[in-house]
Short mmCIF file of C-alpha atoms and ligand atoms in Angstrom, two decimals:
data_model
loop_
_atom_site.label_atom_id
_atom_site.label_comp_id
_atom_site.label_asym_id
_atom_site.label_seq_id
_atom_site.Cartn_x
_atom_site.Cartn_y
_atom_site.Cartn_z
CA MET A 1 -7.68 20.76 21.40
CA ILE A 2 -8.16 19.20 17.35
CA GLU A 3 -9.71 21.80 15.58
CA THR A 4 -12.99 21.74 14.05
CA PRO A 5 -15.22 20.06 12.57
CA TYR A 6 -13.63 16.38 12.25
CA TYR A 7 -14.97 13.40 13.38
CA LEU A 8 -14.43 11.33 16.24
CA ILE A 9 -15.12 7.77 16.10
CA ASP A 10 -15.23 6.11 19.35
CA LYS A 11 -14.31 2.61 19.86
CA ALA A 12 -15.42 2.39 23.01
CA LYS A 13 -18.66 2.64 20.69
CA LEU A 14 -17.74 0.35 18.09
CA THR A 15 -17.15 -2.97 20.48
CA ARG A 16 -19.77 -2.42 21.87
CA ASN A 17 -21.51 -3.30 18.09
CA MET A 18 -19.19 -5.11 17.36
CA GLU A 19 -19.49 -7.18 20.55
CA ARG A 20 -23.33 -7.78 19.41
CA ILE A 21 -22.46 -8.84 15.47
CA ALA A 22 -19.48 -10.93 17.17
CA HIS A 23 -22.52 -12.90 19.25
CA VAL A 24 -24.65 -13.67 16.25
CA ARG A 25 -22.32 -15.29 13.96
CA GLU A 26 -21.85 -17.88 17.86
CA LYS A 27 -25.21 -18.68 17.52
CA SER A 28 -26.26 -18.40 14.22
CA GLY A 29 -23.39 -19.63 11.77
CA ALA A 30 -23.85 -17.06 9.55
CA LYS A 31 -20.24 -14.51 9.01
CA ALA A 32 -20.26 -11.44 8.79
CA LEU A 33 -18.92 -8.42 6.62
CA LEU A 34 -18.95 -4.81 6.89
CA ALA A 35 -19.76 -2.97 3.81
CA LEU A 36 -18.34 -0.76 2.94
CA LYS A 37 -20.65 1.80 1.09
CA CYS A 38 -21.36 2.68 4.76
CA PHE A 39 -18.50 3.03 6.39
CA ALA A 40 -14.86 2.47 5.36
CA THR A 41 -12.35 4.99 7.72
CA TRP A 42 -9.87 2.01 8.35
CA SER A 43 -7.60 3.00 11.28
CA VAL A 44 -10.94 1.10 13.08
CA PHE A 45 -10.50 -2.16 11.00
CA ASP A 46 -7.39 -3.53 13.55
CA LEU A 47 -10.28 -3.60 15.32
CA MET A 48 -13.07 -4.97 13.21
CA ARG A 49 -10.95 -7.56 11.59
CA ASP A 50 -11.08 -9.20 15.39
CA TYR A 51 -15.21 -9.70 15.18
CA MET A 52 -16.62 -10.08 11.61
CA ASP A 53 -15.56 -12.09 9.04
CA GLY A 54 -13.82 -9.48 6.41
CA THR A 55 -15.99 -7.44 3.64
CA THR A 56 -18.00 -6.80 0.97
CA SER A 57 -18.03 -4.38 -1.61
CA SER A 58 -19.73 -2.08 -4.48
CA SER A 59 -17.19 -1.52 -6.57
CA LEU A 60 -13.18 -1.60 -8.26
CA PHE A 61 -11.89 0.48 -5.33
CA GLU A 62 -14.36 -0.46 -2.75
CA VAL A 63 -13.56 -4.77 -3.36
CA ARG A 64 -9.61 -3.59 -3.07
CA LEU A 65 -9.30 -1.31 0.39
CA GLY A 66 -11.40 -3.85 1.84
CA ARG A 67 -8.93 -6.75 0.57
CA GLU A 68 -5.79 -4.08 0.96
CA ARG A 69 -6.93 -2.57 3.89
CA PHE A 70 -9.18 -5.18 5.41
CA GLY A 71 -7.74 -8.87 4.42
CA LYS A 72 -10.35 -11.48 5.56
CA GLU A 73 -12.75 -12.78 3.69
CA THR A 74 -13.84 -10.88 0.80
CA HIS A 75 -16.22 -9.71 -1.44
CA ALA A 76 -16.61 -8.20 -4.92
CA TYR A 77 -20.67 -6.95 -5.69
CA SER A 78 -21.79 -3.92 -8.12
CA VAL A 79 -24.28 -2.56 -10.23
CA ALA A 80 -22.41 -3.39 -12.25
CA TYR A 81 -18.81 -4.01 -14.06
CA GLY A 82 -17.05 -2.55 -17.15
CA ASP A 83 -14.83 -4.68 -19.64
CA ASN A 84 -11.76 -2.66 -18.09
CA GLU A 85 -12.81 -3.59 -14.27
CA ILE A 86 -13.39 -6.66 -14.40
CA ASP A 87 -9.84 -8.24 -14.23
CA GLU A 88 -8.22 -6.55 -11.47
CA VAL A 89 -12.34 -7.16 -9.15
CA VAL A 90 -11.54 -10.76 -9.48
CA SER A 91 -7.65 -9.88 -8.29
CA HIS A 92 -8.80 -9.15 -5.18
CA ALA A 93 -11.58 -10.91 -4.73
CA ASP A 94 -12.73 -14.85 -3.57
CA LYS A 95 -15.82 -14.75 -3.56
CA ILE A 96 -18.11 -11.78 -7.35
CA ILE A 97 -21.40 -11.68 -6.79
CA PHE A 98 -23.50 -10.48 -10.16
CA ASN A 99 -26.15 -8.47 -10.54
CA SER A 100 -27.83 -9.28 -13.70
CA ILE A 101 -27.84 -12.96 -15.58
CA SER A 102 -26.66 -10.82 -18.72
CA GLN A 103 -23.36 -9.57 -16.28
CA LEU A 104 -22.42 -13.14 -15.28
CA GLU A 105 -22.45 -14.58 -18.70
CA ARG A 106 -20.06 -11.94 -19.92
CA PHE A 107 -17.94 -12.30 -17.06
CA ALA A 108 -18.15 -15.30 -15.53
CA ASP A 109 -15.17 -17.54 -17.56
CA LYS A 110 -13.17 -14.44 -16.18
CA ALA A 111 -14.61 -14.33 -12.56
CA ALA A 112 -14.02 -18.31 -12.99
CA GLY A 113 -11.09 -19.20 -10.31
CA ILE A 114 -13.30 -17.52 -7.34
CA ALA A 115 -16.86 -18.20 -6.79
CA ARG A 116 -19.59 -16.70 -8.23
CA GLY A 117 -22.96 -15.69 -7.40
CA LEU A 118 -25.86 -13.81 -8.48
CA ARG A 119 -28.46 -11.86 -6.94
CA LEU A 120 -32.28 -12.10 -6.77
CA ASN A 121 -34.66 -9.12 -5.93
CA PRO A 122 -37.33 -10.97 -4.02
CA GLN A 123 -39.99 -7.65 -5.26
CA VAL A 124 -40.47 -7.03 -1.12
CA SER A 125 -38.60 -5.02 1.35
CA SER A 126 -38.73 -2.76 4.64
CA SER A 127 -38.31 0.02 2.44
CA SER A 128 -40.46 2.85 2.65
CA PHE A 129 -38.67 5.40 1.03
CA ASP A 130 -38.95 4.86 -3.04
CA LEU A 131 -34.80 6.43 -3.42
CA ALA A 132 -33.10 3.87 -1.72
CA ASP A 133 -36.52 1.00 -2.26
CA PRO A 134 -34.27 -2.10 -3.65
CA ALA A 135 -37.64 -3.62 -4.74
CA ARG A 136 -39.11 -0.25 -5.80
CA PRO A 137 -41.04 -1.37 -9.91
CA PHE A 138 -38.40 -1.49 -12.44
CA SER A 139 -35.84 -2.24 -9.73
CA ARG A 140 -32.97 -3.09 -11.67
CA LEU A 141 -30.94 -4.66 -8.35
CA GLY A 142 -30.28 -8.30 -9.07
CA GLU A 143 -33.10 -10.57 -10.66
CA TRP A 144 -36.25 -12.22 -10.42
CA ASP A 145 -37.46 -14.69 -13.08
CA VAL A 146 -37.30 -18.61 -11.01
CA PRO A 147 -37.05 -20.19 -14.89
CA LYS A 148 -33.95 -17.34 -16.53
CA VAL A 149 -32.03 -18.40 -12.62
CA GLU A 150 -33.21 -21.46 -12.82
CA ARG A 151 -30.28 -21.88 -16.80
CA VAL A 152 -27.50 -20.36 -15.15
CA MET A 153 -27.58 -22.50 -12.44
CA ASP A 154 -24.43 -24.20 -13.92
CA ARG A 155 -22.31 -21.38 -13.60
CA ILE A 156 -23.08 -19.71 -9.70
CA ASN A 157 -22.03 -21.45 -5.92
CA GLY A 158 -24.35 -18.93 -4.07
CA PHE A 159 -26.66 -15.99 -4.49
CA MET A 160 -27.08 -12.51 -2.70
CA ILE A 161 -30.35 -10.83 -1.73
CA HIS A 162 -31.09 -7.54 -0.55
CA ASN A 163 -34.00 -5.95 0.49
CA ASN A 164 -34.35 -5.21 4.27
CA CYS A 165 -33.77 -1.37 4.76
CA GLU A 166 -33.07 0.68 7.47
CA ASN A 167 -35.47 -2.28 9.40
CA LYS A 168 -34.95 -2.96 13.49
CA ASP A 169 -38.37 -5.63 13.17
CA PHE A 170 -37.65 -8.97 14.09
CA GLY A 171 -41.14 -9.62 12.76
CA LEU A 172 -40.87 -7.98 9.86
CA PHE A 173 -37.42 -9.75 8.70
CA ASP A 174 -38.68 -13.08 9.74
CA ARG A 175 -42.03 -12.11 7.29
CA MET A 176 -40.08 -11.38 4.60
CA LEU A 177 -37.35 -13.95 4.81
CA GLY A 178 -40.93 -16.75 4.45
CA GLU A 179 -41.95 -14.80 1.50
CA ILE A 180 -38.25 -15.38 0.14
CA GLU A 181 -37.45 -18.81 1.01
CA GLU A 182 -41.70 -19.00 -0.43
CA ARG A 183 -40.39 -18.15 -4.01
CA PHE A 184 -36.58 -19.12 -3.87
CA GLY A 185 -36.47 -21.92 -1.75
CA ALA A 186 -36.02 -24.48 -4.58
CA LEU A 187 -33.27 -22.91 -5.33
CA ILE A 188 -31.60 -21.79 -2.40
CA ALA A 189 -30.82 -25.39 -0.90
CA ARG A 190 -28.87 -25.83 -4.69
CA VAL A 191 -26.41 -23.94 -3.89
CA ASP A 192 -23.95 -22.57 -0.83
CA TRP A 193 -24.27 -19.50 0.55
CA VAL A 194 -26.60 -16.87 0.76
CA SER A 195 -25.99 -13.24 1.47
CA LEU A 196 -28.63 -12.00 3.47
CA GLY A 197 -27.78 -7.81 3.22
CA GLY A 198 -27.31 -5.15 4.34
CA GLY A 199 -29.98 -2.93 6.38
CA ILE A 200 -31.29 -5.68 9.76
CA HIS A 201 -30.37 -3.53 12.46
CA PHE A 202 -30.04 -6.04 14.65
CA THR A 203 -27.29 -3.89 16.83
CA ARG A 204 -29.32 -2.04 18.52
CA ASP A 205 -30.58 -2.53 22.86
CA ASP A 206 -34.12 -4.01 21.96
CA TYR A 207 -33.70 -6.36 18.61
CA PRO A 208 -34.46 -9.86 19.87
CA VAL A 209 -30.61 -10.93 18.65
CA ASP A 210 -31.36 -14.72 19.58
CA ALA A 211 -34.82 -15.28 17.47
CA PHE A 212 -32.25 -13.54 15.07
CA SER A 213 -29.55 -15.81 15.33
CA ALA A 214 -32.73 -19.00 15.42
CA ARG A 215 -33.73 -17.85 12.19
CA LEU A 216 -30.77 -17.63 11.05
CA ARG A 217 -29.29 -21.04 11.87
CA ALA A 218 -32.25 -22.79 11.02
CA PHE A 219 -32.67 -21.06 6.85
CA SER A 220 -29.08 -22.12 6.97
CA ASP A 221 -30.43 -25.90 8.24
CA ARG A 222 -33.17 -26.22 5.58
CA TYR A 223 -30.96 -24.91 2.84
CA GLY A 224 -27.80 -26.06 3.58
CA VAL A 225 -25.52 -23.04 3.11
CA GLN A 226 -23.31 -20.21 4.51
CA ILE A 227 -25.50 -16.90 5.88
CA TYR A 228 -23.32 -14.27 5.54
CA LEU A 229 -24.68 -10.50 6.73
CA GLU A 230 -23.22 -7.72 5.34
CA PRO A 231 -23.85 -4.87 8.12
CA GLY A 232 -22.90 -1.76 7.75
CA GLU A 233 -25.11 0.62 9.63
CA ALA A 234 -24.71 -2.18 12.23
CA SER A 235 -21.48 -1.80 12.24
CA ILE A 236 -20.80 2.22 12.80
CA THR A 237 -24.32 3.07 14.39
CA LYS A 238 -24.18 5.65 17.83
CA SER A 239 -20.07 5.31 17.05
CA THR A 240 -19.10 8.71 15.85
CA THR A 241 -20.30 12.77 16.06
CA LEU A 242 -19.00 15.02 14.06
CA GLU A 243 -18.17 17.57 16.65
CA VAL A 244 -18.56 20.80 15.07
CA THR A 245 -18.47 25.33 15.69
CA VAL A 246 -20.56 27.51 16.91
CA LEU A 247 -19.37 30.33 13.82
CA ASP A 248 -22.37 32.96 14.07
CA THR A 249 -25.44 33.35 15.19
CA LEU A 250 -28.55 35.42 14.62
CA TYR A 251 -32.10 36.13 15.24
CA ASN A 252 -34.54 35.80 11.91
CA GLY A 253 -37.90 35.11 13.25
CA LYS A 254 -36.34 32.25 15.12
CA ASN A 255 -32.36 31.92 16.72
CA LEU A 256 -30.19 30.61 14.10
CA ALA A 257 -26.17 29.38 14.43
CA ILE A 258 -24.52 28.99 11.54
CA VAL A 259 -21.59 25.74 12.66
CA ASP A 260 -18.75 24.92 10.45
CA SER A 261 -19.45 22.19 9.28
CA SER A 262 -22.19 21.41 6.91
CA ILE A 263 -25.08 19.38 5.77
CA GLU A 264 -25.42 18.50 2.69
CA ALA A 265 -21.44 18.60 2.85
CA HIS A 266 -20.91 16.34 5.92
CA MET A 267 -23.82 14.30 6.75
CA LEU A 268 -25.38 14.84 3.22
CA ASP A 269 -27.00 11.21 4.04
CA LEU A 270 -29.90 13.42 6.12
CA LEU A 271 -30.77 15.71 3.90
CA ILE A 272 -31.78 13.00 1.02
CA TYR A 273 -33.92 11.29 3.27
CA ARG A 274 -35.05 14.29 4.97
CA GLU A 275 -34.07 13.75 8.09
CA THR A 276 -32.46 15.56 11.23
CA ALA A 277 -29.18 15.11 12.47
CA LYS A 278 -29.11 14.90 16.62
CA VAL A 279 -27.75 16.99 20.09
CA LEU A 280 -27.83 15.18 22.90
CA PRO A 281 -29.93 16.19 25.13
CA ASN A 282 -31.93 17.45 23.56
CA GLU A 283 -33.00 19.67 27.18
CA GLY A 284 -33.44 23.55 28.18
CA SER A 285 -35.46 27.13 27.38
CA HIS A 286 -33.35 27.65 24.40
CA SER A 287 -33.95 26.29 21.08
CA TYR A 288 -31.71 27.35 17.74
CA MET A 289 -31.99 26.04 13.78
CA ILE A 290 -27.97 24.67 13.42
CA CYS A 291 -27.09 25.75 10.27
CA GLY A 292 -24.22 24.70 7.85
CA LYS A 293 -22.12 26.79 6.42
CA SER A 294 -22.21 26.70 2.40
CA CYS A 295 -24.25 28.58 0.43
CA LEU A 296 -27.45 25.92 0.09
CA ALA A 297 -29.98 27.28 1.71
CA GLY A 298 -31.25 24.28 3.93
CA ASP A 299 -28.57 23.64 4.98
CA VAL A 300 -29.64 23.33 8.21
CA PHE A 301 -28.91 19.79 10.81
CA GLY A 302 -32.07 20.83 12.55
CA GLU A 303 -33.62 22.28 15.43
CA PHE A 304 -32.32 21.59 18.47
CA ARG A 305 -32.95 22.80 22.44
CA PHE A 306 -30.38 23.83 24.75
CA ALA A 307 -28.93 24.66 28.08
CA GLU A 308 -27.62 28.15 27.55
CA GLU A 309 -28.07 30.18 24.40
CA LEU A 310 -25.56 29.53 21.87
CA LYS A 311 -23.35 32.13 21.59
CA VAL A 312 -19.57 32.26 18.99
CA GLY A 313 -17.67 29.17 19.78
CA ASP A 314 -19.70 27.38 21.25
CA ARG A 315 -19.22 22.90 20.44
CA ILE A 316 -22.00 20.76 18.83
CA SER A 317 -22.75 16.96 18.68
CA PHE A 318 -24.21 15.54 16.59
CA GLN A 319 -24.34 11.87 17.04
CA ASP A 320 -25.11 8.70 15.18
CA ALA A 321 -21.87 10.50 12.96
CA ALA A 322 -20.54 7.35 10.80
CA GLY A 323 -22.90 5.41 8.50
CA TYR A 324 -23.07 6.93 4.95
CA THR A 325 -20.67 10.05 6.43
CA MET A 326 -17.71 10.08 5.33
CA VAL A 327 -17.46 7.84 1.97
CA LYS A 328 -19.86 10.69 0.91
CA LYS A 329 -18.36 13.65 2.30
CA ASN A 330 -17.76 16.72 -0.65
CA TRP A 331 -15.83 19.50 -1.52
CA PHE A 332 -19.40 21.58 -1.83
CA ASN A 333 -18.35 25.25 -1.56
CA GLY A 334 -15.33 23.93 -0.66
CA VAL A 335 -16.06 23.51 2.99
CA LYS A 336 -12.63 22.88 5.25
CA MET A 337 -13.90 18.89 4.94
CA PRO A 338 -13.81 17.60 8.72
CA ALA A 339 -10.58 15.70 9.28
CA ILE A 340 -11.32 11.95 11.12
CA ALA A 341 -10.46 11.12 15.13
CA ILE A 342 -10.86 8.83 17.22
CA ARG A 343 -11.17 8.29 21.33
CA GLU A 344 -8.62 4.72 21.57
CA LEU A 345 -10.27 2.68 24.00
CA ASP A 346 -7.50 4.68 27.23
CA GLY A 347 -9.80 7.17 26.44
CA SER A 348 -6.70 9.93 24.35
CA VAL A 349 -7.47 11.55 21.46
CA ARG A 350 -5.81 10.94 17.97
CA THR A 351 -5.89 12.45 14.46
CA VAL A 352 -5.83 9.80 11.83
CA ARG A 353 -6.20 12.55 9.14
CA GLU A 354 -6.65 16.37 8.18
CA PHE A 355 -7.80 17.01 4.98
CA THR A 356 -6.23 20.72 2.82
CA TYR A 357 -6.30 23.08 1.03
CA ALA A 358 -4.04 21.06 -1.25
CA ASP A 359 -6.76 18.50 -0.80
CA TYR A 360 -9.72 20.00 -1.92
CA GLU A 361 -7.07 21.89 -5.17
CA GLN A 362 -5.97 17.93 -6.06
CA SER A 363 -10.16 16.88 -6.92
CA LEU A 364 -10.03 19.15 -9.30
CA SER A 365 -7.85 20.27 -12.18
C1 LIG B 1 -26.04 -5.11 -1.42
C2 LIG B 1 -25.91 -3.64 0.00
N1 LIG B 1 -25.08 -4.70 0.94
C3 LIG B 1 -25.30 -3.68 2.46
C4 LIG B 1 -25.49 -2.94 2.94
C5 LIG B 1 -25.76 -1.88 4.29
O1 LIG B 1 -27.17 -1.22 4.49
P1 LIG B 1 -26.84 -1.12 5.98
O2 LIG B 1 -25.50 -0.24 5.66
O3 LIG B 1 -28.39 -0.38 5.75
O4 LIG B 1 -26.67 -2.14 6.94
C6 LIG B 1 -26.32 -1.78 1.38
C7 LIG B 1 -27.89 -1.35 1.64
O5 LIG B 1 -27.24 -0.38 0.90
C8 LIG B 1 -26.46 -2.78 0.15
O6 LIG B 1 -26.95 -2.20 -0.80
#
């Protein structure tokens, strides 16, 4: 028995997503790059590598991890590069995408040996949450002025556009791509590749993958471009759980159970986006608010139903715990960081990383 807390990545479930991605690649001709910002647990890259074309990144460290641990095609992007990192970034990348014209102008020569692209911001997105909306007013994420972009076309041969956020609606994807074509079509026809970013939930059971693939193929035929997709969440959705143990129960007007983990430290995105964790089957006559062990008053995973009363020592699995969790975990309150374990295709489970007091101590000075 592995000591909780730990993230448990199930390779069979991961393979299911990978097969969908491979299907879309084959039908559409698009290439798929894993977005490391979402998931960078390299112990399963040996499996993912067979189904995906490479990785994309948001920083020097991510592009290096992509090159060293995943291999294949490696894209570099960052909201802004510093003078002290650009040479190393270029040394790890096959393509570099600049976020602004000024970054492109500043670093174009240093990146002359690899393909260069520019991020476009179409000022339309599928996000309803301001914090995550790349098209929010005054957004710094990409350029949108066509005449300005025209003036630097001699220095780039591709674009990146990331405007889908948790978008499970193919119709909305299609309409927004149509708007992008209207606005930037003439520019797109002049480049060799376009990355459509992440945020498209095309590995869901109910997503019309064939219509999606046909739309991508039509786009790439119309403009003569290689399309890239940058799936983060879609690559790893529903592949992983966070395994925790009940440490205490109490009644303060509601049944409360405190577990050996923390939403603030181990599933931070849920807290940021005001979502609750998922527990299955979430049925039964006993309702509990499941709380984390940090001192934060709102360290609450959610309220769930259980068949039996919870008692100290009971195990709970939070579902869908791969995306934006392990890459964001932190040492708040010195709470023990969850280990990382993998369920192999033969059913055996092995721990691939444990975190100790030394890791906590070493993260500070
Ligand atoms: C440029 C870019 N590509 C890819 C992604 C991955 O998005 P997701 O995990 O929603 O697929 C993001 C997420 O913010 C992004 O900003």
